[in-house]
Amino acid sequence: MANIPGSPPPIPTTKLLTQDFFPGDHSAAHGCPHLKPVKRPGEILSNYQILARYSLHFKHRHALGILPPKKRSKSGAEATMEISKCGLYCGQCKDFVYDRDFDGIHNSEVLRNSEIISMVQEPGQKRPRFSKWHAGNKEAALIKAGSKLQACQGLRGLRNMGSTCFMNVILQCFIHNPLLRGYFLSDQHSSKRCEVKSECMGCEMDQLFTQFYSGVKTPYGPCSFLHTMWMSSSDLAGYAQQDAHEFFISALNQIHAKSPTSKLHHCSCVIHKTFAGLLQSDVTCLNCANVTSAFDPILDISLDLRPTKRSKSLSKVRGLNDERNDGPNSLADCLDRYTHPEKLGTNEYNCSKCGKTGQEATKQLSMKVLPPVLSFQLKRFEHSMGASKIETKIKFPAQLDMTQYTTSARKSKKSKLSALQKLNGGSGSENGSPSNASTPSSTTSSHAGLEPIPTYVYNLFAVINHQGKMDTGHYTAYAKHRGEWFSLDDHKVTLATQKEVLDSKAYMLFYVKQNLDYDYSSATRD
């Protein structure tokens, strides 16, 4: 515990919350009576801000390269702060208390700390500064006049219309996707104003959100959505069981195609703003160390659950643990293998620099641009030697750090490794090929020294599972709604625990960025 110290200048508190616009019995009780008298001068709020800042700096001291000064504590204080989580403890209540003013200060300090870490870790990355918006008197009047407070909504079951569980789980993940929810609930695509006459998937999404936020609790049958998908994608038409991932990709493509802002390149439709990332592929010639880079846009990442023959042979060269390679058991294992260098065959690469044909080379993937929402498919269904399903349980985290898989982090690690080699007097081989430290055996063998960058940290919000055999199984989902996990099994919606979610045999995973970046081009243009 750290006691609230001295008296710096007061700071402004959070303004114009929901309670300010719509006063009444729904106003959340917060804080405790012992804090209210000492909050009025504002000193305790600013002191809490200082302690929260010290706490966050200490937690991320390795990423920031600093160590904050220690503060001496005083005894007998009424309010204390738990240093690891910045929780507020009232000495008279003998319990932790919630106070929205302190919570607002903590959130702003977390954001400030994240921006500092991002600038320190990626000094060349352009990111506009976050500026908090407060409603003025004019905006507040407009909000009061044109808005009404709705009850908590967004949870609703979906009817199974005959082997349509594959569609239901994808629709539930769309509904609980924070970016899609914000887009369609803010009326940015209205089915009433849409100029597309028929088969518009954007209009179907708009109607889907309307149904889920109508206040009706009975299960909904998305017949119109299914019919539009049948008309748009003939491969999905019919009453047979379909693959949820194929439906997901097809739905994204159809929503994109009918969007008024749809483009072949640099598309600004809601699908690309939400799911689109950029994958970088680097091919390195093992004779002259020439690197050729290519870039591929992606909407999701499909991960193998079993190593390929090529990756197995490369693993033996690297001397990695056989148990790790033969049976990966976590999402991190799958991502490690996905971004590890693989050795190309002698007939797969011709070097443009040294002019040799059939030259040995390595290929490595990394994330050049990470999307706001990351979707993973764990490739459980195999078709190589007959249809089969991989039942291996893959562990996955509630919070995922993607820093180590980014192109910038890999370059940073290589530069640090190169500097370390120079200090130790190491160098590359005489024939100009990369030294052992930069070959596939060690380029990405360890990520231990990489500090998480806040803009590359993701939180899990939806999981899709498949039970049963490949052709006759059943899809279910978990989704996070207002901080709680729910099990979604067609028309049945039940409360779930995070442990149940993380213990499930996932087929698809959906993560959203913990801190969303501004669109730099639009931010600078505005």
Short mmCIF file of C-alpha atoms in Angstrom, two decimals:
data_model
loop_
_atom_site.label_atom_id
_atom_site.label_comp_id
_atom_site.label_asym_id
_atom_site.label_seq_id
_atom_site.Cartn_x
_atom_site.Cartn_y
_atom_site.Cartn_z
CA MET A 1 0.00 0.00 0.00
CA ALA A 2 1.07 3.59 -0.66
CA ASN A 3 -0.48 6.45 1.31
CA ILE A 4 -1.81 9.54 -0.44
CA PRO A 5 0.97 12.16 0.02
CA GLY A 6 1.34 16.01 -0.08
CA SER A 7 -0.58 18.68 -1.99
CA PRO A 8 0.21 19.35 -5.68
CA PRO A 9 -2.16 21.59 -7.65
CA PRO A 10 -5.71 20.25 -8.19
CA ILE A 11 -6.67 18.64 -11.50
CA PRO A 12 -10.02 18.59 -13.34
CA THR A 13 -12.29 15.60 -12.82
CA THR A 14 -14.37 13.68 -15.36
CA LYS A 15 -17.20 15.78 -16.85
CA LEU A 16 -20.64 15.13 -18.27
CA LEU A 17 -21.09 11.40 -17.85
CA THR A 18 -24.30 9.49 -18.51
CA GLN A 19 -25.50 10.46 -15.04
CA ASP A 20 -25.09 14.14 -15.92
CA PHE A 21 -27.23 13.84 -19.05
CA PHE A 22 -29.87 11.54 -17.58
CA PRO A 23 -30.11 12.07 -13.80
CA GLY A 24 -32.31 9.72 -11.81
CA ASP A 25 -32.35 6.46 -9.89
CA HIS A 26 -30.07 4.80 -12.45
CA SER A 27 -27.11 6.97 -11.39
CA ALA A 28 -24.39 4.66 -10.17
CA ALA A 29 -23.38 4.98 -6.53
CA HIS A 30 -19.64 5.35 -6.26
CA GLY A 31 -17.01 6.20 -3.71
CA CYS A 32 -17.77 6.31 -0.02
CA PRO A 33 -18.87 9.08 2.40
CA HIS A 34 -15.39 9.30 3.92
CA LEU A 35 -13.83 10.37 0.62
CA LYS A 36 -16.36 13.01 -0.43
CA PRO A 37 -15.28 15.72 2.06
CA VAL A 38 -11.58 15.40 1.20
CA LYS A 39 -12.25 15.32 -2.56
CA ARG A 40 -13.64 18.86 -2.63
CA PRO A 41 -10.30 20.72 -2.45
CA GLY A 42 -8.98 18.49 -5.26
CA GLU A 43 -5.67 17.69 -3.56
CA ILE A 44 -6.38 14.01 -2.97
CA LEU A 45 -7.24 13.55 -6.65
CA SER A 46 -3.98 15.06 -7.86
CA ASN A 47 -2.03 13.07 -5.27
CA TYR A 48 -3.69 9.87 -6.49
CA GLN A 49 -2.69 10.83 -10.04
CA ILE A 50 0.96 11.15 -8.99
CA LEU A 51 0.95 7.78 -7.23
CA ALA A 52 -0.80 6.10 -10.18
CA ARG A 53 1.84 7.56 -12.50
CA TYR A 54 4.67 6.26 -10.28
CA SER A 55 2.99 2.85 -10.12
CA LEU A 56 2.63 2.58 -13.91
CA HIS A 57 6.17 3.81 -14.48
CA PHE A 58 7.50 1.20 -12.06
CA LYS A 59 5.46 -1.57 -13.68
CA HIS A 60 6.83 -0.69 -17.14
CA ARG A 61 10.27 0.52 -16.00
CA HIS A 62 12.12 -1.84 -18.36
CA ALA A 63 10.20 -0.61 -21.41
CA LEU A 64 10.64 3.03 -20.38
CA GLY A 65 14.24 2.63 -19.26
CA ILE A 66 13.59 4.44 -15.97
CA LEU A 67 13.10 3.72 -12.30
CA PRO A 68 10.76 6.13 -10.50
CA PRO A 69 11.78 7.49 -7.12
CA LYS A 70 10.49 5.81 -4.02
CA LYS A 71 7.88 7.57 -1.91
CA ARG A 72 7.80 7.34 1.85
CA SER A 73 4.45 6.37 3.27
CA LYS A 74 2.64 8.03 6.12
CA SER A 75 0.69 6.12 8.72
CA GLY A 76 -2.90 6.72 9.71
CA ALA A 77 -4.12 8.03 6.34
CA GLU A 78 -7.80 7.49 5.57
CA ALA A 79 -7.21 6.64 1.89
CA THR A 80 -4.47 4.42 0.55
CA MET A 81 -3.64 3.10 -2.90
CA GLU A 82 -2.75 -0.50 -3.72
CA ILE A 83 0.39 -0.01 -5.79
CA SER A 84 0.11 -2.84 -8.36
CA LYS A 85 -3.47 -2.21 -9.55
CA CYS A 86 -3.93 1.37 -8.29
CA GLY A 87 -6.96 0.26 -6.29
CA LEU A 88 -8.37 2.77 -3.78
CA TYR A 89 -8.72 1.56 -0.18
CA CYS A 90 -10.72 3.38 2.48
CA GLY A 91 -9.27 2.96 5.96
CA GLN A 92 -12.61 3.61 7.70
CA CYS A 93 -14.66 1.33 5.41
CA LYS A 94 -11.96 -1.35 5.71
CA ASP A 95 -12.48 -2.19 2.04
CA PHE A 96 -11.59 -1.21 -1.51
CA VAL A 97 -13.99 1.37 -2.96
CA TYR A 98 -14.90 2.48 -6.48
CA ASP A 99 -14.93 6.16 -7.28
CA ARG A 100 -15.51 7.40 -10.84
CA ASP A 101 -13.28 10.44 -10.40
CA PHE A 102 -10.33 8.30 -9.31
CA ASP A 103 -11.18 5.76 -12.01
CA GLY A 104 -11.12 8.50 -14.66
CA ILE A 105 -7.70 9.66 -13.46
CA HIS A 106 -6.37 6.10 -13.54
CA ASN A 107 -7.65 5.53 -17.10
CA SER A 108 -6.06 8.75 -18.33
CA GLU A 109 -2.74 7.80 -16.71
CA VAL A 110 -2.84 4.34 -18.31
CA LEU A 111 -3.37 5.97 -21.71
CA ARG A 112 -0.59 8.50 -21.10
CA ASN A 113 1.79 5.74 -20.01
CA SER A 114 0.94 3.68 -23.10
CA GLU A 115 1.73 6.63 -25.38
CA ILE A 116 5.10 7.15 -23.68
CA ILE A 117 6.04 3.46 -23.99
CA SER A 118 5.08 3.46 -27.68
CA MET A 119 7.23 6.55 -28.33
CA VAL A 120 10.20 5.04 -26.47
CA GLN A 121 9.98 1.61 -28.11
CA GLU A 122 9.14 2.88 -31.62
CA PRO A 123 10.56 6.41 -31.90
CA GLY A 124 10.04 6.58 -35.68
CA GLN A 125 6.39 5.55 -35.62
CA LYS A 126 3.98 8.40 -36.33
CA ARG A 127 1.06 8.44 -33.92
CA PRO A 128 -1.24 11.41 -33.27
CA ARG A 129 -1.66 12.33 -29.62
CA PHE A 130 -4.90 11.43 -27.91
CA SER A 131 -7.07 14.39 -26.99
CA LYS A 132 -10.01 13.93 -24.66
CA TRP A 133 -13.36 15.29 -25.77
CA HIS A 134 -15.76 16.95 -23.36
CA ALA A 135 -19.25 17.95 -24.40
CA GLY A 136 -19.86 21.67 -24.18
CA ASN A 137 -23.19 23.26 -23.34
CA LYS A 138 -24.37 23.15 -26.97
CA GLU A 139 -23.41 19.52 -27.47
CA ALA A 140 -24.90 18.54 -24.12
CA ALA A 141 -28.21 20.20 -25.05
CA LEU A 142 -28.31 18.34 -28.36
CA ILE A 143 -27.56 15.02 -26.65
CA LYS A 144 -30.31 15.56 -24.08
CA ALA A 145 -32.83 16.59 -26.71
CA GLY A 146 -32.11 13.85 -29.23
CA SER A 147 -31.29 10.85 -27.05
CA LYS A 148 -33.03 8.55 -24.66
CA LEU A 149 -31.53 6.16 -22.16
CA GLN A 150 -31.92 2.51 -23.20
CA ALA A 151 -31.84 -0.55 -20.99
CA CYS A 152 -28.83 -2.85 -21.31
CA GLN A 153 -29.23 -4.78 -24.58
CA GLY A 154 -27.20 -6.76 -27.07
CA LEU A 155 -27.69 -10.30 -25.75
CA ARG A 156 -30.03 -12.51 -27.75
CA GLY A 157 -30.10 -16.09 -28.99
CA LEU A 158 -30.32 -17.08 -32.65
CA ARG A 159 -32.62 -19.79 -33.97
CA ASN A 160 -31.07 -22.76 -35.73
CA MET A 161 -32.88 -22.93 -39.05
CA GLY A 162 -31.50 -26.32 -40.02
CA SER A 163 -27.74 -26.81 -39.63
CA THR A 164 -27.11 -23.06 -39.45
CA CYS A 165 -25.06 -23.09 -36.25
CA PHE A 166 -22.01 -22.18 -38.39
CA MET A 167 -23.72 -18.90 -39.30
CA ASN A 168 -25.06 -18.21 -35.80
CA VAL A 169 -21.63 -18.25 -34.15
CA ILE A 170 -20.18 -15.85 -36.74
CA LEU A 171 -23.12 -13.46 -36.35
CA GLN A 172 -22.70 -13.49 -32.56
CA CYS A 173 -19.01 -12.62 -32.99
CA PHE A 174 -20.00 -9.76 -35.31
CA ILE A 175 -22.51 -8.46 -32.78
CA HIS A 176 -19.96 -8.48 -29.94
CA ASN A 177 -17.17 -6.98 -32.03
CA PRO A 178 -16.69 -3.50 -30.47
CA LEU A 179 -15.72 -1.81 -33.75
CA LEU A 180 -18.57 -3.26 -35.81
CA ARG A 181 -20.98 -2.47 -32.98
CA GLY A 182 -19.84 1.15 -32.86
CA TYR A 183 -20.08 1.49 -36.64
CA PHE A 184 -23.59 0.10 -37.12
CA LEU A 185 -25.13 1.47 -33.91
CA SER A 186 -23.93 4.96 -34.88
CA ASP A 187 -25.99 4.63 -38.08
CA GLN A 188 -23.00 4.86 -40.42
CA HIS A 189 -24.72 2.32 -42.67
CA SER A 190 -28.48 2.69 -42.65
CA SER A 191 -30.66 0.21 -44.51
CA LYS A 192 -33.20 3.02 -44.99
CA ARG A 193 -30.73 5.29 -46.79
CA CYS A 194 -28.68 2.64 -48.60
CA GLU A 195 -28.63 3.03 -52.39
CA VAL A 196 -27.94 -0.66 -53.04
CA LYS A 197 -31.27 -2.04 -54.19
CA SER A 198 -30.89 -5.70 -53.20
CA GLU A 199 -28.58 -8.24 -51.58
CA CYS A 200 -26.68 -5.69 -49.53
CA MET A 201 -24.83 -7.36 -46.68
CA GLY A 202 -24.27 -4.00 -45.02
CA CYS A 203 -28.04 -3.55 -44.75
CA GLU A 204 -28.34 -7.07 -43.33
CA MET A 205 -25.77 -6.20 -40.68
CA ASP A 206 -27.65 -3.00 -39.87
CA GLN A 207 -30.89 -4.95 -39.43
CA LEU A 208 -29.08 -7.56 -37.32
CA PHE A 209 -27.84 -4.93 -34.87
CA THR A 210 -31.31 -3.36 -34.84
CA GLN A 211 -32.81 -6.70 -33.81
CA PHE A 212 -30.24 -7.34 -31.10
CA TYR A 213 -30.66 -3.87 -29.60
CA SER A 214 -34.45 -3.71 -29.92
CA GLY A 215 -35.02 -4.89 -26.34
CA VAL A 216 -36.69 -8.15 -27.47
CA LYS A 217 -35.29 -11.14 -25.59
CA THR A 218 -36.79 -14.03 -27.57
CA PRO A 219 -34.45 -15.82 -30.03
CA TYR A 220 -34.17 -14.23 -33.46
CA GLY A 221 -34.16 -16.09 -36.77
CA PRO A 222 -31.79 -14.37 -39.25
CA CYS A 223 -33.62 -15.68 -42.34
CA SER A 224 -32.97 -12.55 -44.40
CA PHE A 225 -29.23 -12.66 -43.65
CA LEU A 226 -29.03 -16.32 -44.68
CA HIS A 227 -31.01 -15.70 -47.90
CA THR A 228 -28.77 -12.77 -48.87
CA MET A 229 -25.67 -14.89 -48.29
CA TRP A 230 -27.14 -17.65 -50.46
CA MET A 231 -27.79 -15.17 -53.26
CA SER A 232 -24.32 -13.59 -52.90
CA SER A 233 -22.27 -16.78 -52.44
CA SER A 234 -23.58 -19.80 -54.28
CA ASP A 235 -20.99 -22.05 -52.57
CA LEU A 236 -22.77 -21.50 -49.25
CA ALA A 237 -26.30 -22.04 -50.60
CA GLY A 238 -28.21 -25.09 -49.43
CA TYR A 239 -29.06 -26.83 -46.19
CA ALA A 240 -25.79 -28.69 -45.62
CA GLN A 241 -23.46 -27.92 -42.71
CA GLN A 242 -20.83 -25.34 -43.72
CA ASP A 243 -17.47 -24.34 -42.29
CA ALA A 244 -17.73 -21.34 -39.96
CA HIS A 245 -14.42 -19.87 -41.15
CA GLU A 246 -15.47 -20.04 -44.81
CA PHE A 247 -18.72 -18.30 -43.91
CA PHE A 248 -16.78 -15.65 -41.98
CA ILE A 249 -14.47 -14.83 -44.91
CA SER A 250 -17.36 -14.86 -47.38
CA ALA A 251 -19.41 -12.51 -45.18
CA LEU A 252 -16.49 -10.09 -44.86
CA ASN A 253 -15.99 -10.07 -48.63
CA GLN A 254 -19.68 -9.46 -49.31
CA ILE A 255 -19.95 -6.61 -46.78
CA HIS A 256 -16.83 -5.05 -48.30
CA ALA A 257 -18.09 -5.47 -51.89
CA LYS A 258 -21.38 -3.63 -51.25
CA SER A 259 -19.83 -0.87 -49.14
CA PRO A 260 -20.08 2.63 -50.72
CA THR A 261 -16.39 3.23 -49.86
CA SER A 262 -15.21 -0.09 -51.31
CA LYS A 263 -11.88 0.05 -53.18
CA LEU A 264 -9.40 -2.50 -54.48
CA HIS A 265 -6.50 -0.73 -52.73
CA HIS A 266 -6.39 1.32 -49.51
CA CYS A 267 -10.05 0.57 -48.85
CA SER A 268 -11.68 2.52 -46.02
CA CYS A 269 -14.78 0.34 -45.60
CA VAL A 270 -15.69 -0.89 -42.12
CA ILE A 271 -14.34 -4.39 -42.84
CA HIS A 272 -10.86 -3.18 -43.77
CA LYS A 273 -10.78 -0.63 -40.96
CA THR A 274 -11.61 -3.44 -38.53
CA PHE A 275 -9.89 -6.61 -39.78
CA ALA A 276 -7.28 -5.60 -42.37
CA GLY A 277 -3.59 -6.03 -41.60
CA LEU A 278 -0.42 -6.28 -43.64
CA LEU A 279 1.86 -9.31 -43.68
CA GLN A 280 5.52 -8.90 -44.63
CA SER A 281 7.43 -11.77 -46.22
CA ASP A 282 11.24 -11.51 -46.23
CA VAL A 283 13.29 -13.91 -48.38
CA THR A 284 17.02 -13.89 -47.49
CA CYS A 285 19.63 -15.30 -49.86
CA LEU A 286 22.03 -17.49 -47.89
CA ASN A 287 24.84 -16.73 -50.34
CA CYS A 288 24.90 -12.90 -50.43
CA ALA A 289 22.45 -12.00 -47.58
CA ASN A 290 20.22 -10.03 -49.99
CA VAL A 291 16.72 -9.57 -48.59
CA THR A 292 13.65 -9.37 -50.83
CA SER A 293 10.44 -8.20 -49.17
CA ALA A 294 6.84 -8.65 -50.30
CA PHE A 295 3.63 -7.46 -48.66
CA ASP A 296 0.27 -9.21 -48.52
CA PRO A 297 -2.99 -7.80 -47.11
CA ILE A 298 -4.79 -10.12 -44.69
CA LEU A 299 -8.17 -10.23 -42.96
CA ASP A 300 -7.32 -13.09 -40.62
CA ILE A 301 -4.50 -15.50 -39.75
CA SER A 302 -4.81 -19.26 -40.25
CA LEU A 303 -2.46 -21.25 -38.02
CA ASP A 304 -1.34 -24.86 -38.47
CA LEU A 305 -1.66 -27.07 -35.42
CA ARG A 306 0.95 -29.51 -36.69
CA PRO A 307 4.41 -28.67 -38.04
CA THR A 308 5.03 -29.24 -41.74
CA LYS A 309 7.83 -31.54 -42.92
CA ARG A 310 9.86 -28.46 -43.81
CA SER A 311 9.47 -26.88 -40.37
CA LYS A 312 10.32 -30.21 -38.70
CA SER A 313 13.60 -30.48 -40.57
CA LEU A 314 14.39 -26.83 -39.85
CA SER A 315 13.65 -27.43 -36.17
CA LYS A 316 16.26 -30.19 -36.07
CA VAL A 317 18.79 -27.76 -37.55
CA ARG A 318 17.89 -25.22 -34.87
CA GLY A 319 18.10 -27.88 -32.19
CA LEU A 320 14.71 -26.99 -30.73
CA ASN A 321 12.83 -29.26 -28.34
CA ASP A 322 11.20 -32.14 -30.26
CA GLU A 323 8.25 -32.18 -27.89
CA ARG A 324 7.55 -28.49 -28.63
CA ASN A 325 7.65 -29.03 -32.40
CA ASP A 326 5.78 -32.30 -32.64
CA GLY A 327 2.94 -31.23 -30.42
CA PRO A 328 2.35 -27.48 -30.05
CA ASN A 329 -0.07 -26.78 -27.22
CA SER A 330 -0.56 -23.02 -27.21
CA LEU A 331 -1.39 -20.11 -29.47
CA ALA A 332 2.12 -18.76 -28.84
CA ASP A 333 3.60 -22.03 -30.19
CA CYS A 334 1.53 -21.70 -33.36
CA LEU A 335 2.53 -18.05 -33.81
CA ASP A 336 6.19 -18.84 -33.16
CA ARG A 337 6.16 -21.45 -35.90
CA TYR A 338 4.18 -19.16 -38.22
CA THR A 339 6.86 -16.43 -37.94
CA HIS A 340 9.96 -18.66 -37.75
CA PRO A 341 12.17 -18.66 -40.85
CA GLU A 342 11.72 -21.64 -43.14
CA LYS A 343 14.31 -22.92 -45.58
CA LEU A 344 13.24 -22.79 -49.22
CA GLY A 345 14.07 -25.56 -51.65
CA THR A 346 16.91 -25.12 -54.13
CA ASN A 347 14.47 -24.64 -57.01
CA GLU A 348 12.20 -22.15 -55.23
CA TYR A 349 14.34 -19.00 -55.28
CA ASN A 350 16.50 -17.11 -57.75
CA CYS A 351 18.56 -14.30 -56.24
CA SER A 352 18.41 -11.00 -58.15
CA LYS A 353 21.58 -9.67 -56.53
CA CYS A 354 24.12 -12.45 -56.89
CA GLY A 355 22.43 -13.77 -60.04
CA LYS A 356 22.43 -17.39 -58.95
CA THR A 357 19.56 -19.66 -59.87
CA GLY A 358 18.39 -22.34 -57.52
CA GLN A 359 20.04 -20.55 -54.60
CA GLU A 360 19.33 -21.61 -51.02
CA ALA A 361 17.31 -19.05 -49.09
CA THR A 362 15.09 -18.61 -46.06
CA LYS A 363 11.63 -17.08 -45.86
CA GLN A 364 10.22 -15.39 -42.77
CA LEU A 365 6.84 -13.80 -42.09
CA SER A 366 6.14 -10.89 -39.75
CA MET A 367 3.29 -8.47 -39.13
CA LYS A 368 4.00 -5.15 -40.83
CA VAL A 369 0.62 -3.68 -39.82
CA LEU A 370 -1.56 -5.18 -37.10
CA PRO A 371 -5.35 -4.74 -37.48
CA PRO A 372 -7.58 -3.38 -34.71
CA VAL A 373 -9.29 -6.78 -34.51
CA LEU A 374 -7.23 -9.96 -34.87
CA SER A 375 -9.03 -13.11 -35.93
CA PHE A 376 -7.30 -16.49 -35.82
CA GLN A 377 -8.37 -19.75 -37.39
CA LEU A 378 -6.84 -22.83 -35.79
CA LYS A 379 -6.74 -25.30 -38.67
CA ARG A 380 -8.40 -28.30 -37.07
CA PHE A 381 -9.78 -29.79 -40.29
CA GLU A 382 -7.40 -31.74 -42.54
CA HIS A 383 -8.08 -32.86 -46.10
CA SER A 384 -4.64 -34.16 -47.14
CA MET A 385 -5.20 -37.88 -46.52
CA GLY A 386 -8.94 -38.09 -46.13
CA ALA A 387 -11.08 -35.78 -44.03
CA SER A 388 -10.09 -35.68 -40.37
CA LYS A 389 -10.22 -33.36 -37.38
CA ILE A 390 -7.40 -32.45 -35.00
CA GLU A 391 -8.71 -32.58 -31.43
CA THR A 392 -5.56 -31.15 -29.81
CA LYS A 393 -6.37 -28.60 -27.11
CA ILE A 394 -4.65 -25.30 -27.85
CA LYS A 395 -4.06 -22.98 -24.89
CA PHE A 396 -4.78 -19.33 -25.58
CA PRO A 397 -4.57 -16.25 -23.34
CA ALA A 398 -7.20 -13.70 -22.37
CA GLN A 399 -4.62 -11.03 -23.22
CA LEU A 400 -2.27 -11.45 -26.17
CA ASP A 401 0.93 -9.51 -26.77
CA MET A 402 1.76 -9.40 -30.51
CA THR A 403 4.89 -7.22 -30.13
CA GLN A 404 7.35 -10.04 -30.81
CA TYR A 405 5.68 -10.94 -34.11
CA THR A 406 5.86 -7.46 -35.64
CA THR A 407 8.34 -6.38 -38.32
CA SER A 408 9.52 -3.41 -36.25
CA ALA A 409 10.24 -5.57 -33.20
CA ARG A 410 12.16 -8.05 -35.30
CA LYS A 411 14.27 -5.28 -36.85
CA SER A 412 14.90 -3.81 -33.41
CA LYS A 413 16.05 -7.17 -32.11
CA LYS A 414 18.36 -7.68 -35.09
CA SER A 415 19.95 -4.26 -34.61
CA LYS A 416 20.52 -4.96 -30.90
CA LEU A 417 21.99 -8.35 -31.76
CA SER A 418 24.28 -6.76 -34.36
CA ALA A 419 25.46 -4.15 -31.85
CA LEU A 420 26.12 -6.90 -29.31
CA GLN A 421 28.16 -8.84 -31.86
CA LYS A 422 30.30 -5.78 -32.59
CA LEU A 423 30.97 -5.34 -28.88
CA ASN A 424 32.00 -8.98 -28.65
CA GLY A 425 34.11 -8.75 -31.80
CA GLY A 426 31.82 -11.03 -33.84
CA SER A 427 31.19 -10.69 -37.55
CA GLY A 428 29.55 -12.47 -40.48
CA SER A 429 31.17 -15.25 -42.43
CA GLU A 430 33.87 -14.54 -45.00
CA ASN A 431 31.78 -15.31 -48.06
CA GLY A 432 29.31 -12.56 -47.24
CA SER A 433 26.56 -14.81 -45.97
CA PRO A 434 24.84 -13.99 -42.71
CA SER A 435 26.55 -15.07 -39.53
CA ASN A 436 25.08 -17.80 -37.35
CA ALA A 437 23.30 -15.21 -35.26
CA SER A 438 21.16 -14.06 -38.18
CA THR A 439 20.41 -17.45 -39.74
CA PRO A 440 17.10 -19.23 -39.16
CA SER A 441 18.62 -21.10 -36.26
CA SER A 442 18.67 -18.03 -34.04
CA THR A 443 16.94 -15.05 -35.62
CA THR A 444 13.71 -15.61 -33.70
CA SER A 445 14.75 -18.25 -31.21
CA SER A 446 13.97 -16.06 -28.23
CA HIS A 447 11.62 -13.17 -27.56
CA ALA A 448 12.50 -12.82 -23.91
CA GLY A 449 14.12 -9.40 -24.29
CA LEU A 450 11.22 -7.75 -26.09
CA GLU A 451 9.10 -5.44 -23.96
CA PRO A 452 5.36 -5.32 -24.76
CA ILE A 453 4.26 -2.25 -26.69
CA PRO A 454 0.76 -1.24 -25.47
CA THR A 455 -0.59 -0.65 -29.00
CA TYR A 456 0.22 -4.30 -29.82
CA VAL A 457 -1.60 -5.81 -26.83
CA TYR A 458 -4.97 -7.45 -27.53
CA ASN A 459 -7.88 -8.60 -25.36
CA LEU A 460 -9.96 -11.68 -26.15
CA PHE A 461 -13.65 -10.96 -26.81
CA ALA A 462 -15.02 -14.01 -28.69
CA VAL A 463 -14.24 -17.71 -29.18
CA ILE A 464 -15.80 -20.23 -31.59
CA ASN A 465 -15.73 -23.96 -30.77
CA HIS A 466 -16.58 -27.04 -32.79
CA GLN A 467 -17.77 -30.22 -31.12
CA GLY A 468 -18.17 -33.59 -32.78
CA LYS A 469 -17.02 -34.97 -36.10
CA MET A 470 -15.99 -32.96 -39.11
CA ASP A 471 -19.21 -33.22 -41.15
CA THR A 472 -21.75 -33.76 -38.39
CA GLY A 473 -20.47 -31.53 -35.60
CA HIS A 474 -21.95 -28.49 -33.90
CA TYR A 475 -20.65 -24.93 -33.48
CA THR A 476 -20.94 -22.92 -30.26
CA ALA A 477 -19.42 -19.62 -29.19
CA TYR A 478 -18.36 -17.57 -26.20
CA ALA A 479 -18.56 -13.78 -26.29
CA LYS A 480 -17.79 -11.00 -23.85
CA HIS A 481 -20.60 -8.56 -23.17
CA ARG A 482 -20.29 -5.66 -20.73
CA GLY A 483 -17.36 -7.33 -18.97
CA GLU A 484 -19.05 -10.73 -18.57
CA TRP A 485 -18.57 -13.92 -20.58
CA PHE A 486 -21.59 -15.67 -22.09
CA SER A 487 -22.03 -19.07 -23.71
CA LEU A 488 -23.93 -18.79 -27.01
CA ASP A 489 -25.41 -22.06 -28.27
CA ASP A 490 -27.94 -21.12 -30.97
CA HIS A 491 -31.05 -19.96 -29.03
CA LYS A 492 -29.50 -20.62 -25.59
CA VAL A 493 -27.60 -17.80 -23.88
CA THR A 494 -26.07 -18.58 -20.48
CA LEU A 495 -23.53 -16.93 -18.20
CA ALA A 496 -20.01 -18.40 -18.40
CA THR A 497 -16.73 -17.95 -16.60
CA GLN A 498 -13.41 -16.94 -18.13
CA LYS A 499 -11.98 -20.31 -17.04
CA GLU A 500 -14.62 -22.12 -19.10
CA VAL A 501 -13.72 -19.96 -22.10
CA LEU A 502 -9.97 -20.54 -21.81
CA ASP A 503 -10.44 -24.28 -21.25
CA SER A 504 -12.48 -24.73 -24.45
CA LYS A 505 -11.12 -26.32 -27.64
CA ALA A 506 -11.14 -23.22 -29.81
CA TYR A 507 -11.54 -23.23 -33.59
CA MET A 508 -11.55 -19.45 -34.08
CA LEU A 509 -10.34 -16.67 -31.78
CA PHE A 510 -11.14 -12.96 -31.88
CA TYR A 511 -9.00 -10.31 -30.16
CA VAL A 512 -9.41 -6.53 -30.09
CA LYS A 513 -6.62 -4.04 -29.44
CA GLN A 514 -6.43 -2.86 -25.85
CA ASN A 515 -5.54 0.65 -27.07
CA LEU A 516 -6.91 1.67 -30.44
CA ASP A 517 -4.76 3.97 -32.56
CA TYR A 518 -6.10 7.01 -34.35
CA ASP A 519 -6.14 6.78 -38.14
CA TYR A 520 -3.04 8.93 -38.62
CA SER A 521 -3.98 10.24 -42.08
CA SER A 522 -7.47 11.34 -41.05
CA ALA A 523 -6.22 12.69 -37.71
CA THR A 524 -3.61 14.90 -39.38
CA ARG A 525 -6.05 15.92 -42.11
CA ASP A 526 -8.65 17.05 -39.57
#
